[in-house]
Every structure is written in C-alpha cells, then in structure tokens.
Amino acid sequence: MSFDAFFSTSICYGAGAPEAGWTLAFPIALPLAAIALIYGIGAGRLWRRSGRGRPERLRQALLFAAGWGVLTGALVSPIHALGERVFSAHMIEHELLMAVAAPLLVAACPSAALMWALPATLRRGTGKLTHGKMLQAVWAFAARPLYATILHGIAIWIWHIPALFEAALQQGVLHYAQHASFLGTALLFWSVLLPRSGRQQTYGSSIMHLFFTSLHTGLLGVLLLVSPKLWYPENASGAALWGLSPIEDQQLAGLVMWVPAGLIYGGAALLIAGLWISNSGTREATHALRPG
C-alpha cells in the first residue's frame, strides 16, 4: 500500500491551488471532523453525568469550539491553499496554528471530554497508561517551562531555514511534519505556561518565557522584514494575487510574525502578570484577616 497520495502537495494545498479555494481533502478534513465528534460525545456525557460545574464546562466547550474553528480555518480555508504561493498567507496560517488555535485549545482543558468519549474499558486502560511511570517521567521532563519554550523555539526557527522551508513546499510529508511540529510544540508550550486550577502556579516563569518567545519570534519577523533578499522565492510566486511584489510579500509576512503574533505572546504575559498581582493581593488580604 502506498501512502504517497496522502502526502502529495495537491492534498496539502488542494488540487489546483490556489484556485481550488477550500481544501477539503480527506487526510485533512477527516481528523478535524473526528476530533470535533469525539469531543462532542465526551462533553455530552460529562454534561449529562452531573449538573455540577456546568458553567465551567460550557466555558471550556466554547473555548474548544473557538480553537477548533481557528484550527479548521487555518487548514481548510483559502488561506491554506494560498499559502503555497503567497508567503504572507502561509505566515498567517502558521500564526493561527501556533498563537491562536493552540492557546484556545489548551485553555479549553479538553482531556476530560476526550477521555469520556471512550468506552468505559478503554477509558480505564487509557487512564492507567497515562499514569504509568514512564509516561509521567517523559511528561515531567518535557513539561518544564524552559524545555517547552526551547522546543517551540527550535521548531519555529529550524523550519524557517530556507532549504527546509522550501523542501516542505515541495514534499507533502515535510509539509505535514512542519505543521505538526508547529502545532504540537505550541500545544506543549501553552499547556505548560497557561495557569491551571489545581496546579502550583509559576507566574514569574510563565511571564519570562512568554516575553522571551515574543522577543525571538519578533526578531525572526524583523529579519524577514528588513532582508533585501528573498528567503523563499518559490513561496512568493503568487504574491501578485494579493497585489504585492515578492519582496513586499516577504515584508508583510515578517510584519505578521513580528507584530500581531508578538502582541499575542506579550498580551498573554501581561494577563498572567495581572492574575499574579490579583492573586497575591487576595492571599495577603486573607492572611491579614487571620487571627493572631
């Protein structure tokens, strides 16, 4: 059985891209539909199981719907097909995956709903597997803020090496790997840094790593913006579709990475700083009210 068809560039970008518009290829649309179906089944079971905590579950469901919607829009909408020939469209797609869809999905805390979609025996088996010592050790290692930030940064920088970036345009399997590494490391990054109830918070560390990520991705965006040379000539072949020259297309892509994406990382850091200050004030007030 050959898997070449699954990794062809016509599937990655839609046949005849960018004229094809929406990319409704089976290997892309099916996993997205399956994730939505599994989450919906699990969330429904949790909803019916108990009336407690429903406002929180509703909030999480809305966050998941928003994250899934952005993920689907990035991978299926015409932005995806245009990304083959318009570099700035490609950059918008990548930032939607890493800086918008990933934090929304993480904030939705979907693991419980996804688990409850499984049959009871499979759910128990999966629970035992996730509590295994080996998996716990791997997670404890990867889930350190420093490592998660480094892994995410490596994924971003290494795929922007011109030879690798252009190879991903030509080979579907590399294109899948590029998007999977962007989304996978972003999910890890945001899951480690975003505050969670029931987990000891390290606000200062989260703020530092978010600002660092804002800085290094901003630097990459500035390098693209000011460079007089095209980094990925093949990806700018359709720049005229947006009324841009190839170098203007690259400058717009750099600007997208520098400003909007940087604002998301920086904005998240400021929100966590505000939460840190608010919680510190609450703790001090509680401590002051204690007798003695």
Coordinates of C-alpha atoms in Angstrom, one line a residue:
M1 CA 0.0 0.0 0.0
S2 CA 1.4 3.3 -1.0
F3 CA 1.0 6.4 1.2
D4 CA 2.3 8.8 -1.5
A5 CA -1.2 10.0 -2.3
F6 CA -1.7 11.1 1.4
F7 CA 1.4 13.2 1.3
S8 CA 1.1 14.7 -2.2
T9 CA 1.3 18.5 -2.4
S10 CA -2.1 18.5 -4.2
I11 CA -3.6 17.2 -1.0
C12 CA -1.6 19.5 1.2
Y13 CA -2.8 22.6 -0.6
G14 CA -5.8 21.4 -2.5
A15 CA -5.7 20.4 -6.2
G16 CA -5.0 23.3 -8.5
A17 CA -4.2 25.6 -5.6
P18 CA -4.7 28.4 -5.0
E19 CA -7.6 28.4 -7.4
A20 CA -9.1 25.5 -5.5
G21 CA -10.1 27.7 -2.6
W22 CA -11.2 25.5 0.3
T23 CA -9.0 22.4 1.0
L24 CA -11.5 19.6 1.8
A25 CA -9.0 16.8 1.2
F26 CA -9.8 13.6 3.2
P27 CA -6.5 13.4 5.1
I28 CA -7.0 16.9 6.5
A29 CA -10.8 17.1 6.9
L30 CA -11.3 13.7 8.4
P31 CA -9.1 14.2 11.5
L32 CA -10.6 17.6 12.1
A33 CA -14.1 16.2 11.9
A34 CA -13.1 13.2 14.1
I35 CA -11.7 15.4 16.8
A36 CA -14.9 17.5 16.9
L37 CA -17.1 14.4 17.0
I38 CA -15.0 12.8 19.8
Y39 CA -15.0 15.9 21.9
G40 CA -18.7 16.4 21.4
I41 CA -19.5 12.9 22.5
G42 CA -17.3 13.2 25.6
A43 CA -18.5 16.7 26.5
G44 CA -22.2 15.5 26.2
R45 CA -21.5 12.5 28.5
L46 CA -19.9 14.8 31.1
W47 CA -22.8 17.2 30.9
R48 CA -25.4 14.5 31.5
R49 CA -23.4 12.8 34.2
S50 CA -23.6 15.7 36.7
G51 CA -25.1 19.2 36.9
R52 CA -22.1 20.4 39.0
G53 CA -19.7 22.7 37.3
R54 CA -21.8 23.2 34.2
P55 CA -20.9 26.9 33.8
E56 CA -17.2 26.0 33.7
R57 CA -17.8 23.1 31.2
L58 CA -19.8 25.5 29.0
R59 CA -16.9 28.0 29.1
Q60 CA -14.5 25.2 28.2
A61 CA -16.7 24.0 25.4
L62 CA -16.9 27.5 23.9
L63 CA -13.1 27.8 24.1
F64 CA -12.7 24.4 22.4
A65 CA -15.1 25.4 19.7
A66 CA -13.2 28.6 19.1
G67 CA -9.8 26.8 19.0
W68 CA -11.1 24.1 16.7
G69 CA -12.7 26.7 14.5
V70 CA -9.4 28.6 14.1
L71 CA -7.5 25.4 13.5
T72 CA -10.0 24.3 10.8
G73 CA -10.0 27.7 9.3
A74 CA -6.2 27.7 9.1
L75 CA -6.0 24.2 7.5
V76 CA -9.1 24.2 5.3
S77 CA -9.9 27.8 4.3
P78 CA -8.5 29.5 1.2
I79 CA -5.7 30.9 3.4
H80 CA -4.2 27.3 3.4
A81 CA -4.4 26.9 -0.4
L82 CA -2.9 30.4 -0.9
G83 CA -0.1 29.6 1.4
E84 CA 1.5 27.5 -1.4
R85 CA 2.2 30.6 -3.5
V86 CA 1.8 33.6 -1.2
F87 CA 4.3 33.7 1.7
S88 CA 2.3 36.1 3.8
A89 CA -0.8 33.8 3.6
H90 CA 1.5 31.0 4.7
M91 CA 2.7 33.0 7.7
I92 CA -0.8 33.9 8.7
E93 CA -1.7 30.2 8.6
H94 CA 1.3 29.3 10.8
E95 CA 0.5 32.0 13.4
L96 CA -3.2 30.9 13.5
L97 CA -2.0 27.4 14.4
M98 CA 0.6 28.4 17.0
A99 CA -0.6 31.7 18.6
V100 CA -4.4 31.4 18.3
A101 CA -5.7 27.9 18.0
A102 CA -3.1 26.3 20.3
P103 CA -3.8 28.6 23.4
L104 CA -7.6 28.3 22.9
L105 CA -7.5 24.5 22.8
V106 CA -5.2 24.4 25.8
A107 CA -7.4 26.8 27.7
A108 CA -10.4 24.5 27.0
C109 CA -8.8 21.7 29.0
P110 CA -10.2 19.1 26.6
S111 CA -8.6 16.0 28.0
A112 CA -11.5 15.1 30.3
A113 CA -14.1 15.4 27.5
L114 CA -11.9 13.4 25.1
M115 CA -11.4 10.7 27.7
W116 CA -15.1 10.4 28.4
A117 CA -15.8 9.8 24.7
L118 CA -14.1 6.5 25.0
P119 CA -15.9 3.2 26.1
A120 CA -15.5 2.6 29.8
T121 CA -13.0 -0.2 29.5
L122 CA -10.8 1.7 27.0
R123 CA -11.1 4.8 29.2
R124 CA -9.8 2.9 32.3
G125 CA -7.0 1.5 30.2
T126 CA -6.0 4.9 28.9
G127 CA -6.1 6.3 32.4
K128 CA -3.7 3.6 33.6
L129 CA -1.5 4.2 30.7
T130 CA -1.3 8.0 31.3
H131 CA -0.4 7.3 34.9
G132 CA 2.4 5.0 34.0
K133 CA 5.8 5.9 35.4
M134 CA 7.5 6.1 32.0
L135 CA 4.9 8.4 30.5
Q136 CA 4.8 10.5 33.7
A137 CA 8.6 10.8 33.6
V138 CA 8.6 11.9 29.9
W139 CA 5.9 14.4 30.6
A140 CA 7.6 15.8 33.7
F141 CA 10.7 16.3 31.6
A142 CA 9.0 17.9 28.6
A143 CA 6.6 20.0 30.6
R144 CA 9.2 22.2 32.2
P145 CA 8.7 25.8 31.0
L146 CA 12.3 26.1 29.9
Y147 CA 12.3 22.9 27.8
A148 CA 8.8 23.6 26.3
T149 CA 10.0 27.1 25.3
I150 CA 13.2 25.8 23.8
L151 CA 11.3 23.0 21.8
H152 CA 8.8 25.5 20.5
G153 CA 11.6 28.0 19.6
I154 CA 13.6 25.3 17.8
A155 CA 10.5 24.3 15.8
I156 CA 9.9 27.9 14.7
W157 CA 13.5 28.7 13.8
I158 CA 14.5 25.4 12.2
W159 CA 11.6 25.4 9.7
H160 CA 12.4 28.9 8.6
I161 CA 15.8 27.8 7.3
P162 CA 15.3 28.4 3.6
A163 CA 16.3 24.9 2.4
L164 CA 13.9 23.2 4.9
F165 CA 11.1 25.7 4.3
E166 CA 11.3 25.2 0.5
A167 CA 11.6 21.5 0.9
A168 CA 8.3 21.5 2.9
L169 CA 6.7 23.3 -0.1
Q170 CA 7.8 20.6 -2.5
Q171 CA 7.3 17.4 -0.3
G172 CA 4.0 16.8 1.3
V173 CA 5.3 14.6 4.1
L174 CA 7.6 17.5 5.2
H175 CA 4.7 19.9 5.0
Y176 CA 2.7 17.7 7.4
A177 CA 5.8 17.5 9.7
Q178 CA 6.2 21.2 9.6
H179 CA 2.6 21.9 10.6
A180 CA 2.6 19.1 13.2
S181 CA 5.7 20.4 14.9
F182 CA 4.4 23.9 14.9
L183 CA 1.1 22.9 16.4
G184 CA 2.5 20.1 18.7
T185 CA 5.2 22.3 20.3
A186 CA 2.7 25.2 20.6
L187 CA 0.3 23.0 22.5
L188 CA 3.0 21.9 24.8
F189 CA 4.3 25.5 25.2
W190 CA 0.9 26.9 26.1
S191 CA -0.2 23.9 28.3
V192 CA 2.9 24.5 30.4
L193 CA 2.6 28.2 30.7
L194 CA -1.1 29.0 30.9
P195 CA -2.4 29.0 34.5
R196 CA -4.5 25.9 35.5
S197 CA -6.6 25.4 38.6
G198 CA -5.3 22.7 40.9
R199 CA -1.7 23.3 39.7
Q200 CA 1.0 25.2 41.5
Q201 CA 1.4 28.3 39.5
T202 CA 4.8 29.7 38.5
Y203 CA 3.6 33.1 37.2
G204 CA 7.0 34.7 37.0
S205 CA 8.5 31.8 35.0
S206 CA 5.5 31.9 32.6
I207 CA 5.8 35.6 32.1
M208 CA 9.5 35.4 31.4
H209 CA 9.1 32.6 28.8
L210 CA 6.2 34.3 27.0
F211 CA 8.2 37.5 26.7
F212 CA 11.3 35.6 25.6
T213 CA 9.2 33.9 22.9
S214 CA 7.7 37.3 21.9
L215 CA 11.3 38.6 21.5
H216 CA 12.8 35.8 19.5
T217 CA 9.8 35.4 17.1
G218 CA 9.8 39.2 16.8
L219 CA 13.5 39.0 15.8
L220 CA 12.8 36.4 13.1
G221 CA 9.9 38.6 11.8
V222 CA 12.2 41.7 11.7
L223 CA 14.9 39.7 9.8
L224 CA 12.3 38.8 7.2
L225 CA 11.1 42.4 7.1
V226 CA 14.4 44.1 6.6
S227 CA 16.1 41.5 4.4
P228 CA 16.8 42.8 0.9
K229 CA 16.9 39.2 -0.4
L230 CA 14.0 36.7 -0.9
W231 CA 14.3 33.8 1.6
Y232 CA 11.8 31.6 -0.1
P233 CA 11.4 32.6 -3.8
E234 CA 9.1 29.7 -4.6
N235 CA 6.7 30.6 -1.9
A236 CA 6.3 34.2 -3.3
S237 CA 5.4 33.1 -6.8
G238 CA 1.8 34.1 -6.4
A239 CA 2.4 37.4 -4.5
A240 CA 0.6 39.3 -7.3
L241 CA -2.6 37.6 -6.2
W242 CA -2.5 40.0 -3.2
G243 CA -1.2 42.9 -5.3
L244 CA 2.3 42.5 -3.9
S245 CA 5.8 42.1 -5.3
P246 CA 7.7 39.1 -3.9
I247 CA 9.8 41.2 -1.6
E248 CA 6.7 43.0 -0.3
D249 CA 5.1 39.7 0.3
Q250 CA 8.1 38.7 2.4
Q251 CA 8.0 42.0 4.3
L252 CA 4.3 41.5 5.1
A253 CA 5.0 38.0 6.3
G254 CA 7.7 39.3 8.6
L255 CA 5.4 42.0 9.9
V256 CA 2.7 39.4 10.7
M257 CA 5.2 37.4 12.7
W258 CA 6.7 40.4 14.4
V259 CA 3.6 42.5 15.4
P260 CA 0.3 40.5 15.7
A261 CA 1.9 37.3 16.9
G262 CA 4.3 39.1 19.2
L263 CA 1.3 41.0 20.7
I264 CA -0.4 37.7 21.5
Y265 CA 2.6 36.4 23.4
G266 CA 3.2 39.7 25.1
G267 CA -0.5 40.1 25.8
A268 CA -0.7 36.7 27.4
A269 CA 2.3 37.6 29.6
L270 CA 0.5 40.8 30.7
L271 CA -2.7 38.9 31.5
I272 CA -0.7 36.4 33.6
A273 CA 1.1 39.3 35.4
G274 CA -2.3 40.8 36.2
L275 CA -3.6 37.4 37.5
W276 CA -0.4 37.1 39.6
I277 CA -0.9 40.6 41.2
S278 CA -4.6 39.9 41.8
N279 CA -3.9 36.5 43.5
S280 CA -1.1 38.0 45.6
G281 CA -3.4 40.7 46.8
T282 CA -6.1 38.1 47.7
R283 CA -3.6 36.0 49.6
E284 CA -2.3 39.0 51.5
A285 CA -5.8 40.1 52.4
T286 CA -6.7 36.5 53.6
H287 CA -3.5 36.4 55.7
A288 CA -4.3 39.7 57.3
L289 CA -7.7 38.6 58.4
R290 CA -6.4 35.5 60.2
P291 CA -6.4 35.9 64.0
G292 CA -3.1 36.3 65.8

